PDB file of C-alpha atoms in Angstrom:
ATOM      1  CA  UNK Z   1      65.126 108.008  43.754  1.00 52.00           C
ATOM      2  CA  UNK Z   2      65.035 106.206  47.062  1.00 53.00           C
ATOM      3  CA  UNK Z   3      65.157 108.050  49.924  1.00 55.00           C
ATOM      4  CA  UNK Z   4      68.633 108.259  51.890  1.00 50.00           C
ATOM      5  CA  UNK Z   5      68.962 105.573  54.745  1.00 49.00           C
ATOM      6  CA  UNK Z   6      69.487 107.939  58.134  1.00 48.00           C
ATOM      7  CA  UNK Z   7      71.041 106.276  60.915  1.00 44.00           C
ATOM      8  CA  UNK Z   8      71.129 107.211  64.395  1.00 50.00           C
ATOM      9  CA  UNK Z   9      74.877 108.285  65.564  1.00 48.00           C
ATOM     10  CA  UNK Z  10      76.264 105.925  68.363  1.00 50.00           C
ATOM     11  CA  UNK Z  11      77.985 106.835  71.084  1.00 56.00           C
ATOM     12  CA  UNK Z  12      81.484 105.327  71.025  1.00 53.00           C
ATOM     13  CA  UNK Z  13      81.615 102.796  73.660  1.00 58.00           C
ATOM     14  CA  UNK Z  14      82.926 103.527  77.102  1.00 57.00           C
ATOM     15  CA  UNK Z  15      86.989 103.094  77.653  1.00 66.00           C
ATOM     16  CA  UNK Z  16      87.110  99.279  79.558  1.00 84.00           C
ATOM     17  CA  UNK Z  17      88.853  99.837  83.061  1.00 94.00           C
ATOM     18  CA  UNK Z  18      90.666  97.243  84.324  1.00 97.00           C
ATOM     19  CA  UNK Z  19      91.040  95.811  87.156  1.00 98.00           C
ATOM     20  CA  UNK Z  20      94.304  94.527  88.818  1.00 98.00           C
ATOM     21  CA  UNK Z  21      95.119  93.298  92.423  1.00 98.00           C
ATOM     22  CA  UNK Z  22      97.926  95.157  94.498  1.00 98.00           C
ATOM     23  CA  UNK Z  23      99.975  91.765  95.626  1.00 98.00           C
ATOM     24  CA  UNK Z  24      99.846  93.686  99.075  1.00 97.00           C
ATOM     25  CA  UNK Z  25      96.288  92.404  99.285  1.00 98.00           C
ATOM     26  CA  UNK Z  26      97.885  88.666  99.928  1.00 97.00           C
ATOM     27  CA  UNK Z  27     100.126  89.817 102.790  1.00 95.00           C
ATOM     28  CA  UNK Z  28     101.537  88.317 104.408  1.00 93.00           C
ATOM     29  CA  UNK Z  29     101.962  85.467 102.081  1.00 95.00           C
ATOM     30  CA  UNK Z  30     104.365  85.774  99.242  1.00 96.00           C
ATOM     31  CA  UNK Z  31     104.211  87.754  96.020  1.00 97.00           C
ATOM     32  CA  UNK Z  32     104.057  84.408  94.047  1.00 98.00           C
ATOM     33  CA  UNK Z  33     100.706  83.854  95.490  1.00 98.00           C
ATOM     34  CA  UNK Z  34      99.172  87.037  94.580  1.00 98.00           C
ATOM     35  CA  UNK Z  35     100.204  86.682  90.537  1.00 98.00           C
ATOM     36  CA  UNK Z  36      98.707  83.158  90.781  1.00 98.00           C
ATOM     37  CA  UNK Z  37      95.558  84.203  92.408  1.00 98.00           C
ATOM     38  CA  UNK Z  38      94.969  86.937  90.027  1.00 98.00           C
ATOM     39  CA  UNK Z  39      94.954  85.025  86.984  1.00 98.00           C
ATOM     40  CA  UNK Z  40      93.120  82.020  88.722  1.00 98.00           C
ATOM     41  CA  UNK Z  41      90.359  84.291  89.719  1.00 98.00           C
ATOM     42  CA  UNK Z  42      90.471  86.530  86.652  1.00 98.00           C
ATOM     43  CA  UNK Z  43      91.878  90.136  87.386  1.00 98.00           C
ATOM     44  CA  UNK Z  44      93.256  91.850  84.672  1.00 98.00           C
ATOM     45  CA  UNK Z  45      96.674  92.011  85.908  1.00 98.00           C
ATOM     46  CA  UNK Z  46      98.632  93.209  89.180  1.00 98.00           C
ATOM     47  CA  UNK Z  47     100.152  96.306  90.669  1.00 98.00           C
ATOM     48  CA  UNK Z  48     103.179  95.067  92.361  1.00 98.00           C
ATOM     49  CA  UNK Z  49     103.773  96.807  96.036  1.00 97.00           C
ATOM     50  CA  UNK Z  50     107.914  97.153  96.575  1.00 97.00           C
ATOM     51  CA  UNK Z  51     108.474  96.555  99.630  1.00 95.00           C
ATOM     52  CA  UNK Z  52     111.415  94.060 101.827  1.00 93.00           C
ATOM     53  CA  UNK Z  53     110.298  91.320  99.937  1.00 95.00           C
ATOM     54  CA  UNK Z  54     113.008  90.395  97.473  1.00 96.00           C
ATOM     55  CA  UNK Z  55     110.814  89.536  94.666  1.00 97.00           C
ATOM     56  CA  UNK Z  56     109.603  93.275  94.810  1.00 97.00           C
ATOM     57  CA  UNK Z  57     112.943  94.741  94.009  1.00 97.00           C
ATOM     58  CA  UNK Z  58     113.843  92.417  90.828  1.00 97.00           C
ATOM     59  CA  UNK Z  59     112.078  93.086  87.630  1.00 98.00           C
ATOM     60  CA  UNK Z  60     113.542  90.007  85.732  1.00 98.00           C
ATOM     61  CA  UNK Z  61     111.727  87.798  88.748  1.00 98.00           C
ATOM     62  CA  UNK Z  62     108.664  89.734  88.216  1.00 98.00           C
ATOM     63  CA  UNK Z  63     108.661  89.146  84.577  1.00 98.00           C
ATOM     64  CA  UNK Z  64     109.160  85.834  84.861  1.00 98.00           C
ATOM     65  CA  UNK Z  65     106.114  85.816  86.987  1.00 98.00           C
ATOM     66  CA  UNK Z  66     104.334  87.829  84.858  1.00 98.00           C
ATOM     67  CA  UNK Z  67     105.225  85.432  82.089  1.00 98.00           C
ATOM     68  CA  UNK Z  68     104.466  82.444  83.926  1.00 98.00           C
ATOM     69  CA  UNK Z  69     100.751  83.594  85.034  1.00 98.00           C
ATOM     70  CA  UNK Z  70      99.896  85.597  82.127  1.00 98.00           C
ATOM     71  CA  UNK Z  71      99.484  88.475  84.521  1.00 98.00           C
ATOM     72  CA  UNK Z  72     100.334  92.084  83.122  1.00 98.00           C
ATOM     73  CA  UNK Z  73     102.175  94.399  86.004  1.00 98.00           C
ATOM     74  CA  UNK Z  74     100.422  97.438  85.310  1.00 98.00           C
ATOM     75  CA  UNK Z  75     101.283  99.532  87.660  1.00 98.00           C
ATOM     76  CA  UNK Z  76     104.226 100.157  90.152  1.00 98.00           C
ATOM     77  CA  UNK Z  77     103.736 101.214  94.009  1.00 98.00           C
ATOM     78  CA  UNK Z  78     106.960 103.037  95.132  1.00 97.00           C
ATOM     79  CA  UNK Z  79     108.481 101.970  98.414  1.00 96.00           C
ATOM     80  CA  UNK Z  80     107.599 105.061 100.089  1.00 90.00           C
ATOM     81  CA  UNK Z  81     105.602 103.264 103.352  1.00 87.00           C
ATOM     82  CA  UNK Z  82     107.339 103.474 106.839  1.00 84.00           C
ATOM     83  CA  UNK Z  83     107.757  99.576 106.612  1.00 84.00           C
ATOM     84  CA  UNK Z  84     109.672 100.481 103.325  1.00 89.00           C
ATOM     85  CA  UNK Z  85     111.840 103.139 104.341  1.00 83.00           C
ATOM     86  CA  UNK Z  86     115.186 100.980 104.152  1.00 85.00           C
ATOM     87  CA  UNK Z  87     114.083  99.564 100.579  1.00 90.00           C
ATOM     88  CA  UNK Z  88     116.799 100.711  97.922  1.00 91.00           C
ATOM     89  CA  UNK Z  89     118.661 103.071 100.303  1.00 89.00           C
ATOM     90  CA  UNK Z  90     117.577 106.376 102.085  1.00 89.00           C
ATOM     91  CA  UNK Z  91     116.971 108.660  99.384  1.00 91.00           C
ATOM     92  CA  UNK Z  92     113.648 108.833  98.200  1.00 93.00           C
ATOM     93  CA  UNK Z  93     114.826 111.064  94.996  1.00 94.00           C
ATOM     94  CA  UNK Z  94     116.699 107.690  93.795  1.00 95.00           C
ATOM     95  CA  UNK Z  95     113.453 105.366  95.019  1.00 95.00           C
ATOM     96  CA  UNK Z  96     111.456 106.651  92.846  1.00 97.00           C
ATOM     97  CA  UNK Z  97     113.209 107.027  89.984  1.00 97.00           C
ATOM     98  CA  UNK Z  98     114.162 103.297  90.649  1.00 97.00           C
ATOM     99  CA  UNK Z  99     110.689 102.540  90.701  1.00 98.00           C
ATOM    100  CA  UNK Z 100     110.037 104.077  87.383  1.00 98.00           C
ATOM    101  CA  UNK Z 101     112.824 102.535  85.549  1.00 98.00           C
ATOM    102  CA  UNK Z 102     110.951  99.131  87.116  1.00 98.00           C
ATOM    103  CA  UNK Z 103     107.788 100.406  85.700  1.00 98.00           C
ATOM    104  CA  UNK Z 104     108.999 101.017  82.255  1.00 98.00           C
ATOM    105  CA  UNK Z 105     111.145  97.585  82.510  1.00 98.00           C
ATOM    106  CA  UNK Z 106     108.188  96.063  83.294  1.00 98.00           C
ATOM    107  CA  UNK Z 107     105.873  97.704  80.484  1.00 98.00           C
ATOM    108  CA  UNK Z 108     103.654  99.094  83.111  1.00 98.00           C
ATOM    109  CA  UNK Z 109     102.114 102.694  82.763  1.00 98.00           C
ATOM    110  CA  UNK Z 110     101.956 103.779  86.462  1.00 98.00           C
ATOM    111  CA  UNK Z 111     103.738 104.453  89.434  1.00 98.00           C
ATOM    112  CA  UNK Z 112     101.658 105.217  92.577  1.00 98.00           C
ATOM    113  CA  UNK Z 113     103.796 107.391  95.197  1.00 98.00           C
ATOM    114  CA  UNK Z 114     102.782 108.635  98.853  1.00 96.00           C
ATOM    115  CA  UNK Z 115     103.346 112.392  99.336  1.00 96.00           C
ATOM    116  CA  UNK Z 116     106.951 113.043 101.229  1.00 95.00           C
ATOM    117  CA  UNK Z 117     106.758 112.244 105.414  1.00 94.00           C
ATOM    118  CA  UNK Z 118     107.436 116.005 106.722  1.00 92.00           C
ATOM    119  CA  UNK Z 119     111.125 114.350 108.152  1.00 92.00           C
ATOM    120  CA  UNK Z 120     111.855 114.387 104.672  1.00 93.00           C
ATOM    121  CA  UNK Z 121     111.643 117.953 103.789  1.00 91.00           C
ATOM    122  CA  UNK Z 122     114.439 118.405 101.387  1.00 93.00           C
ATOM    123  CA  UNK Z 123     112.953 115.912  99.565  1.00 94.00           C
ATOM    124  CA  UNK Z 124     109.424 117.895  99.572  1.00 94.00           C
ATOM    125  CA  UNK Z 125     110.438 121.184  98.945  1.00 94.00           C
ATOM    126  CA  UNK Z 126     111.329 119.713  95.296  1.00 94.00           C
ATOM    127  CA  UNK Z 127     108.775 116.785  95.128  1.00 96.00           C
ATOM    128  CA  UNK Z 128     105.988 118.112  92.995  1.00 96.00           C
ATOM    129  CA  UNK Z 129     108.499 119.197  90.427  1.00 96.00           C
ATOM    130  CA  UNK Z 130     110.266 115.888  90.808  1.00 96.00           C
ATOM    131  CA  UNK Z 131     107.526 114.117  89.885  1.00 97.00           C
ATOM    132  CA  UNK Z 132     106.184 116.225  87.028  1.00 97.00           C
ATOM    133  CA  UNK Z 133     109.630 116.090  85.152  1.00 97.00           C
ATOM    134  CA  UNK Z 134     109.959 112.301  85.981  1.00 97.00           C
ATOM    135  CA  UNK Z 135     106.524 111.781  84.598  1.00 98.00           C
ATOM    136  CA  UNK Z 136     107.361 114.190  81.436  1.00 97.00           C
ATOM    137  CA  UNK Z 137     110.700 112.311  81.360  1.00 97.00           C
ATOM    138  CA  UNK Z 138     109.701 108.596  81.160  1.00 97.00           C
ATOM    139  CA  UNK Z 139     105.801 108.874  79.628  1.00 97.00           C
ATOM    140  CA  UNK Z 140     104.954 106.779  82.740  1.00 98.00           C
ATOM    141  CA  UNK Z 141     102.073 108.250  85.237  1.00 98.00           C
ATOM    142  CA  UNK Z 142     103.097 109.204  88.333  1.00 98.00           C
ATOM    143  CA  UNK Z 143      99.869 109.474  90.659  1.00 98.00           C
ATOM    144  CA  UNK Z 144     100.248 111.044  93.859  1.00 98.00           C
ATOM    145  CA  UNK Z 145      98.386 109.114  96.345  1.00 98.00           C
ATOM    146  CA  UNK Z 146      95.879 110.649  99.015  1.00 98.00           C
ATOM    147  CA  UNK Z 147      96.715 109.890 102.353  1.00 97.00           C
ATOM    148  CA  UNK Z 148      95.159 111.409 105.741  1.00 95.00           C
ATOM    149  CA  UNK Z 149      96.096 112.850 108.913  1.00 92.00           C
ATOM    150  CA  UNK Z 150      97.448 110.887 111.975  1.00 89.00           C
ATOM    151  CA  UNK Z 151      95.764 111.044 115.257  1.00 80.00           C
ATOM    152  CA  UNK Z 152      96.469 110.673 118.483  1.00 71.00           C
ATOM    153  CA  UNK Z 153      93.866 111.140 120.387  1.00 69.00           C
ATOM    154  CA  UNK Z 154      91.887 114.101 119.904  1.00 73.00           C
ATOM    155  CA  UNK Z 155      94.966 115.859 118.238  1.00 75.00           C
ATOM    156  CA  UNK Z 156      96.372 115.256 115.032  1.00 77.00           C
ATOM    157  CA  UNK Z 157      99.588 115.177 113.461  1.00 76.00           C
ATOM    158  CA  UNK Z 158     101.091 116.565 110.365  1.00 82.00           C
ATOM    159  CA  UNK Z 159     102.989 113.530 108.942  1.00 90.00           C
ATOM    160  CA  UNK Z 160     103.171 114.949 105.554  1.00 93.00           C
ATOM    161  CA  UNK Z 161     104.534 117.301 103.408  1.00 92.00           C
ATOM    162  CA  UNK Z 162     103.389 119.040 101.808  1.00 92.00           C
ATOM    163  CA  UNK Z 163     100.393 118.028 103.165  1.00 94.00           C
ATOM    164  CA  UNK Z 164      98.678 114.098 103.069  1.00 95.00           C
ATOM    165  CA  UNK Z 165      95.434 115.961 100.721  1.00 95.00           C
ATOM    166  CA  UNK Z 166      96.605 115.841  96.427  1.00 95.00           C
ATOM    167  CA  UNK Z 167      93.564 118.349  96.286  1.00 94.00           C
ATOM    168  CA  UNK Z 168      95.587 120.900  98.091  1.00 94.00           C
ATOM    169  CA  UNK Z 169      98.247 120.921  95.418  1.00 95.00           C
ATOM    170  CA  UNK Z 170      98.912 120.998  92.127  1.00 94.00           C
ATOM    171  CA  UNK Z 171     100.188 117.284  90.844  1.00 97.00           C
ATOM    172  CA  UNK Z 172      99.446 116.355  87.492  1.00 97.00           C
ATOM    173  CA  UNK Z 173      97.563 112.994  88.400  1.00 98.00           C
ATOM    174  CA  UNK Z 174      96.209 111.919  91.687  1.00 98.00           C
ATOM    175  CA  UNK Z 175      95.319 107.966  93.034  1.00 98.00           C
ATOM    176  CA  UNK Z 176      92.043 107.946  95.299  1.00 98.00           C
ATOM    177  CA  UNK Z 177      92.546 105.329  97.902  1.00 98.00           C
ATOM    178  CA  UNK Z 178      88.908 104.479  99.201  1.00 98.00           C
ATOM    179  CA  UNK Z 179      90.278 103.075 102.495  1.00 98.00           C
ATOM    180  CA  UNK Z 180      92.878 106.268 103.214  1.00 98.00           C
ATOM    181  CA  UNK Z 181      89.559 108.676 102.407  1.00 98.00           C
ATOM    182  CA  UNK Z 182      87.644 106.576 105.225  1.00 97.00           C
ATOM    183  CA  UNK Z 183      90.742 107.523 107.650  1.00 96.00           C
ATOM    184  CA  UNK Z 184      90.680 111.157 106.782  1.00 95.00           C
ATOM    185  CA  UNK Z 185      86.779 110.717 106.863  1.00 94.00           C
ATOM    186  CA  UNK Z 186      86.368 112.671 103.347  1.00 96.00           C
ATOM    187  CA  UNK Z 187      83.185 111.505 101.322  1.00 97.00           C
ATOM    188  CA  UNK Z 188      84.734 109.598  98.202  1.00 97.00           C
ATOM    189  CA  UNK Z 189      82.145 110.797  95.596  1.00 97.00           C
ATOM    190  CA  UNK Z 190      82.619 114.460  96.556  1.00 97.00           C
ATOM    191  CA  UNK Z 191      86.621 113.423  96.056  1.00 97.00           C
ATOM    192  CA  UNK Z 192      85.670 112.408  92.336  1.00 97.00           C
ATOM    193  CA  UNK Z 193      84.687 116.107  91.317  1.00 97.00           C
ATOM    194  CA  UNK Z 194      87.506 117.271  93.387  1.00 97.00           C
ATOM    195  CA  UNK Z 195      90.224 115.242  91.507  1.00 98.00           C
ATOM    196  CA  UNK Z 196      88.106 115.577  88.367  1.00 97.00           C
ATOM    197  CA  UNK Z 197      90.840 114.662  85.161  1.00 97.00           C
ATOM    198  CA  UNK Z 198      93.560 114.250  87.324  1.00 98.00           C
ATOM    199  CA  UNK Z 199      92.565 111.117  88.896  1.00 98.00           C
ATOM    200  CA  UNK Z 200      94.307 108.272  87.227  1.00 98.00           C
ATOM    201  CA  UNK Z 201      93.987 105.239  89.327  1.00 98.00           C
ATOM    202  CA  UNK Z 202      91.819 104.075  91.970  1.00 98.00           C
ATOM    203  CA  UNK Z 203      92.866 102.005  95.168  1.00 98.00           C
ATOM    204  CA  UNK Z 204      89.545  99.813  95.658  1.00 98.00           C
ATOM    205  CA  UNK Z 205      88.923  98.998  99.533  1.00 98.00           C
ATOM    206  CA  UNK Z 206      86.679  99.790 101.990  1.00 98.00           C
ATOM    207  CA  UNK Z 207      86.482 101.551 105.462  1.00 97.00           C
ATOM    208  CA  UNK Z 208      84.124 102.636 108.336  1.00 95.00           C
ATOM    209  CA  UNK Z 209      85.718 106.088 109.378  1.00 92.00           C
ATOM    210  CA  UNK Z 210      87.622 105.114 112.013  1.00 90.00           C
ATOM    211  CA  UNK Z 211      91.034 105.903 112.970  1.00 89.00           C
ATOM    212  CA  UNK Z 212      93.062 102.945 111.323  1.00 90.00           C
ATOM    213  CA  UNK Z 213      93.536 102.353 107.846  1.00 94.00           C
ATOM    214  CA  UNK Z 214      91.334  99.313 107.354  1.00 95.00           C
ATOM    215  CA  UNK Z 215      91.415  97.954 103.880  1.00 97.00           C
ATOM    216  CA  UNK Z 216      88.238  95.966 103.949  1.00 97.00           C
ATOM    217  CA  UNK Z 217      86.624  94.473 101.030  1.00 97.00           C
ATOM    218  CA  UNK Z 218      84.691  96.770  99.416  1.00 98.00           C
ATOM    219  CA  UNK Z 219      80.982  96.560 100.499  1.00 97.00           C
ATOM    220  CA  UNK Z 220      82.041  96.058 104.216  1.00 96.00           C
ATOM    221  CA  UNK Z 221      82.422  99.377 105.102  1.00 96.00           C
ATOM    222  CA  UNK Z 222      80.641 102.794 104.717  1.00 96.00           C
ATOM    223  CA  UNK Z 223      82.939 104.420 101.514  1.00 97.00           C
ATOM    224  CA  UNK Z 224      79.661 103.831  99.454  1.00 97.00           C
ATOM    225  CA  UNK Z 225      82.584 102.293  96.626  1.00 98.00           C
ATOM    226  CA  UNK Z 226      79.475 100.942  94.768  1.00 97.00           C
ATOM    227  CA  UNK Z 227      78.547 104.232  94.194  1.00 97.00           C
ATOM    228  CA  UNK Z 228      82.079 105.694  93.145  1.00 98.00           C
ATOM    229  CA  UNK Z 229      82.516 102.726  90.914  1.00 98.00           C
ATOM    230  CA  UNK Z 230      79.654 103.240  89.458  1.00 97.00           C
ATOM    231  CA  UNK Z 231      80.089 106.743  88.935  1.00 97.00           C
ATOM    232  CA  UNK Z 232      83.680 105.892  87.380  1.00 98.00           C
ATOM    233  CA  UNK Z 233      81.418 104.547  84.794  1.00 97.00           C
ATOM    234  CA  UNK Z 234      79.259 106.968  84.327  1.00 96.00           C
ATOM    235  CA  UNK Z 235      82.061 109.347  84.102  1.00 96.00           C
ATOM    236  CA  UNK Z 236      83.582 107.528  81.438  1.00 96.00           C
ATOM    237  CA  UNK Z 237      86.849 107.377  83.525  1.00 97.00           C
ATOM    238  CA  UNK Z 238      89.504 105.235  81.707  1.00 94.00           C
ATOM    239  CA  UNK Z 239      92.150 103.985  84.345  1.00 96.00           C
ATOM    240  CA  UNK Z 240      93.104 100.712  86.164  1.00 98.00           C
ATOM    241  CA  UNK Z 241      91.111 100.189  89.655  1.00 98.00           C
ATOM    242  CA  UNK Z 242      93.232  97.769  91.597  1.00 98.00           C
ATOM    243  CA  UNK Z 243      91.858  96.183  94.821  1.00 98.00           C
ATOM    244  CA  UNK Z 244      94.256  96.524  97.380  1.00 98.00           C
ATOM    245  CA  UNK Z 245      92.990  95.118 100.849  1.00 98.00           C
ATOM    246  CA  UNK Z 246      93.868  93.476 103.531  1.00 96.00           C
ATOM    247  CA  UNK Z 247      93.528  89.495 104.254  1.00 95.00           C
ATOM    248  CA  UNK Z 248      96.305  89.289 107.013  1.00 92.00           C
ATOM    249  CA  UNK Z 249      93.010  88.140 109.394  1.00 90.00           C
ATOM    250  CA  UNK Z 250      92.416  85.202 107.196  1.00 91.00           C
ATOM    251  CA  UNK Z 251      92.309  81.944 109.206  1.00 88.00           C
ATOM    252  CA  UNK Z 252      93.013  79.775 106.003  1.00 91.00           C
ATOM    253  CA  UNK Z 253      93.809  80.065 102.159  1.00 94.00           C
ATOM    254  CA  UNK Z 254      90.045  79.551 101.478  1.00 94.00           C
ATOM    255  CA  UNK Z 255      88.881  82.964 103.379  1.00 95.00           C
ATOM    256  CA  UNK Z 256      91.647  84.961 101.858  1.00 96.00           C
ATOM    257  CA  UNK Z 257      90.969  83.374  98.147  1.00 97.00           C
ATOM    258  CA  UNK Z 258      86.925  84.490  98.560  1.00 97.00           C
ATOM    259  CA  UNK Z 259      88.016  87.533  99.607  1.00 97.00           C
ATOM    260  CA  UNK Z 260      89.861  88.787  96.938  1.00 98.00           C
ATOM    261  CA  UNK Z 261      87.061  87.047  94.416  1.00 98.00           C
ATOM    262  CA  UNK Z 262      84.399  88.848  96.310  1.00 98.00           C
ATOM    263  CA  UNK Z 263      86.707  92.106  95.629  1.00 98.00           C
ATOM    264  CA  UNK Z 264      86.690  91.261  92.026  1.00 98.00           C
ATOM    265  CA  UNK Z 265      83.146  90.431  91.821  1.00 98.00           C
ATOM    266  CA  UNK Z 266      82.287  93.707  93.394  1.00 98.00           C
ATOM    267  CA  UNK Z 267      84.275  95.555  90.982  1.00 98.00           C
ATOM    268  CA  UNK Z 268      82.678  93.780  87.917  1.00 97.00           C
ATOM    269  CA  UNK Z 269      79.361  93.859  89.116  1.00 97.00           C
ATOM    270  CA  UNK Z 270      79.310  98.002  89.662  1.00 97.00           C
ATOM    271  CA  UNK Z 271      81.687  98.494  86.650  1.00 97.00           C
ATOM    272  CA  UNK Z 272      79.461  97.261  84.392  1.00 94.00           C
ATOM    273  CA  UNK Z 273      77.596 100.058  82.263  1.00 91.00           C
ATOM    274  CA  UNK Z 274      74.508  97.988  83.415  1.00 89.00           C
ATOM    275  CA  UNK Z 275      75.648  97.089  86.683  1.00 82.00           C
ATOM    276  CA  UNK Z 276      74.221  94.890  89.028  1.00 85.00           C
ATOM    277  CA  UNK Z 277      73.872  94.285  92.470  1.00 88.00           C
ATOM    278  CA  UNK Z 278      76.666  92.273  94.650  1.00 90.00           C
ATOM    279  CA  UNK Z 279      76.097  91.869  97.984  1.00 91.00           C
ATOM    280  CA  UNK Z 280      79.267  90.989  99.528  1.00 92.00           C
ATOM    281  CA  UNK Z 281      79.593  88.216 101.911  1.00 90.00           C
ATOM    282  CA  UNK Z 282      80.407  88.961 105.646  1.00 89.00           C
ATOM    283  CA  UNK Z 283      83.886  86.925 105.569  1.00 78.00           C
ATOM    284  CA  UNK Z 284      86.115  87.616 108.846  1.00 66.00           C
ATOM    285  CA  UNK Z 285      85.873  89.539 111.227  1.00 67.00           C
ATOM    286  CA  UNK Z 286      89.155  91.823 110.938  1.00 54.00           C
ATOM    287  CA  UNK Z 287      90.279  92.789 114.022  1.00 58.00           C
ATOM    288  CA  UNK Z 288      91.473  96.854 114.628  1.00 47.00           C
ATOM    289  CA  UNK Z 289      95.291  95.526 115.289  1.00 51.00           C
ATOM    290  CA  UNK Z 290      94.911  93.842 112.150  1.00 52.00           C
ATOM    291  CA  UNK Z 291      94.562  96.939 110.068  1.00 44.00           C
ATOM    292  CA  UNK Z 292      97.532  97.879 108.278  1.00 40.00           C
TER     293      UNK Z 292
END
């Protein structure tokens, strides 16, 4: 009888992320242009930033443009910046559950929210729980976003509440946003173990520590977001990472265009279970004031 043929059990393959582009990252050109570039260059689909824009607020036009570019919106960012405060009225309660019904309308499976600004207290006292039952309500993810402290000087300023770090409090899922750990000068890979299963999406930029939130393109700072991405990997994270930076320095459409390629060919290159090395391209000099 011949003998039994043994085979050696595989490990199932690791979950593909994807990788989207925030349409912030073409700002300030329109929302148009960001759908367009993302399916010219090859991202996986776009997180659409709500924001004064008009296009922002209107699902059917962002189906259409989803339609039109075969660009998925898979995720949501809530208009909960200062330069957003007047989007959709006042209450932030409403906002985001506005922004989820966009999300679901839309067929994409996260909203990203900042924590509560500490003027906004009644609205923090409940915001954890808001969040949770809107989350449990809708089946959408609702990742809390880490932000950092404000400084003035050599004093800083509580701007949130209940506090700008997720890892101080108990939210269901979490968004790392490499450029916002650079502010608050936290190490990014030591933010990995931190989050651990409750990260859920990951803002891809780039910063140098410094006091503004820079957005570079990742390999021009010091965030080491080779290393995280890589780690992502070896982590077997599943999750979108969208690159949201800033190209509001760009002198032409051609230095804004190779920016967000080089973004995306960073991203491939270190997401790859055999990744390989991208050295990105020095591009523009962004200026502090251009930081947003």
């Amino acid at each position: 009888m011949p003998e039994p043929i043994r085979t050696e059990p595989h490990e199932p393959a690791a979950p593909e992320v994807q990788v989207t582009l925030s349409t912030a990252s073409v700002f300030p050109r329109r929302v148009p242009l960001a759908f367009e570039a993302a399916a010219e260059l090859g991202y996986d689909g776009v997180e659409v930033m709500i924001w004064s824009e008009e296009v922002t607020q209107n699902p059917r036009s962002l189906a259409k443009l989803s339609a039109d570019t075969g660009m998925p919106v898979r995720s949501v960012h809530a208009p909960t910046l200062l330069v957003s405060q007047r989007v959709w009225g006042r209450s932030p309660v409403a906002k985001l559950e506005r922004t989820a019904e966009m999300a679901l309308e839309l067929g994409a499976g996260t909203v990203v929210v900042h924590p509560p600004f500490r003027w906004q207290y009644k609205y923090a006292r409940q915001f954890q729980e808001q969040v949770r039952a809107l989350s449990e309500t809708t089946g959408i993810t609702i990742a809390v976003e880490n932000m950092y402290p404000w400084r003035g000087g050599k004093r800083e300023f509580q701007a949130y509440l209940p506090g700008w770090d997720p890892a101080e409090h108990d939210y269901d899922a979490v968004t790392l946003d490499l450029s916002h750990a650079s502010v608050a000068q936290q190490d990014a890979l030591m933010l990995l173990d931190t989050f651990g299963d409750r990260l859920r999406h990951v803002h891809l930029a780039d910063g140098n520590h410094g006091p503004r939130d820079e957005h570079l393109v990742p390999g021009r700072g010091s965030m080491q977001a080779e290393k995280v991405l890589q780690e992502l990997v070896a982590r077997r994270w599943s999750g979108d990472v969208c690159v949201e930076i800033s190209t509001r320095a760009a002198r032409t459409a051609a230095e804004r265009h190779e920016d967000l390629a080089a973004s995306l060919e960073f991203a491939r290159a270190y997401l790859s279970p055999t990744p390989q090395e991208f050295h990105t391209p020095p591009g523009v000099n962004h200026r502090p004031h251009d930081a947003w």
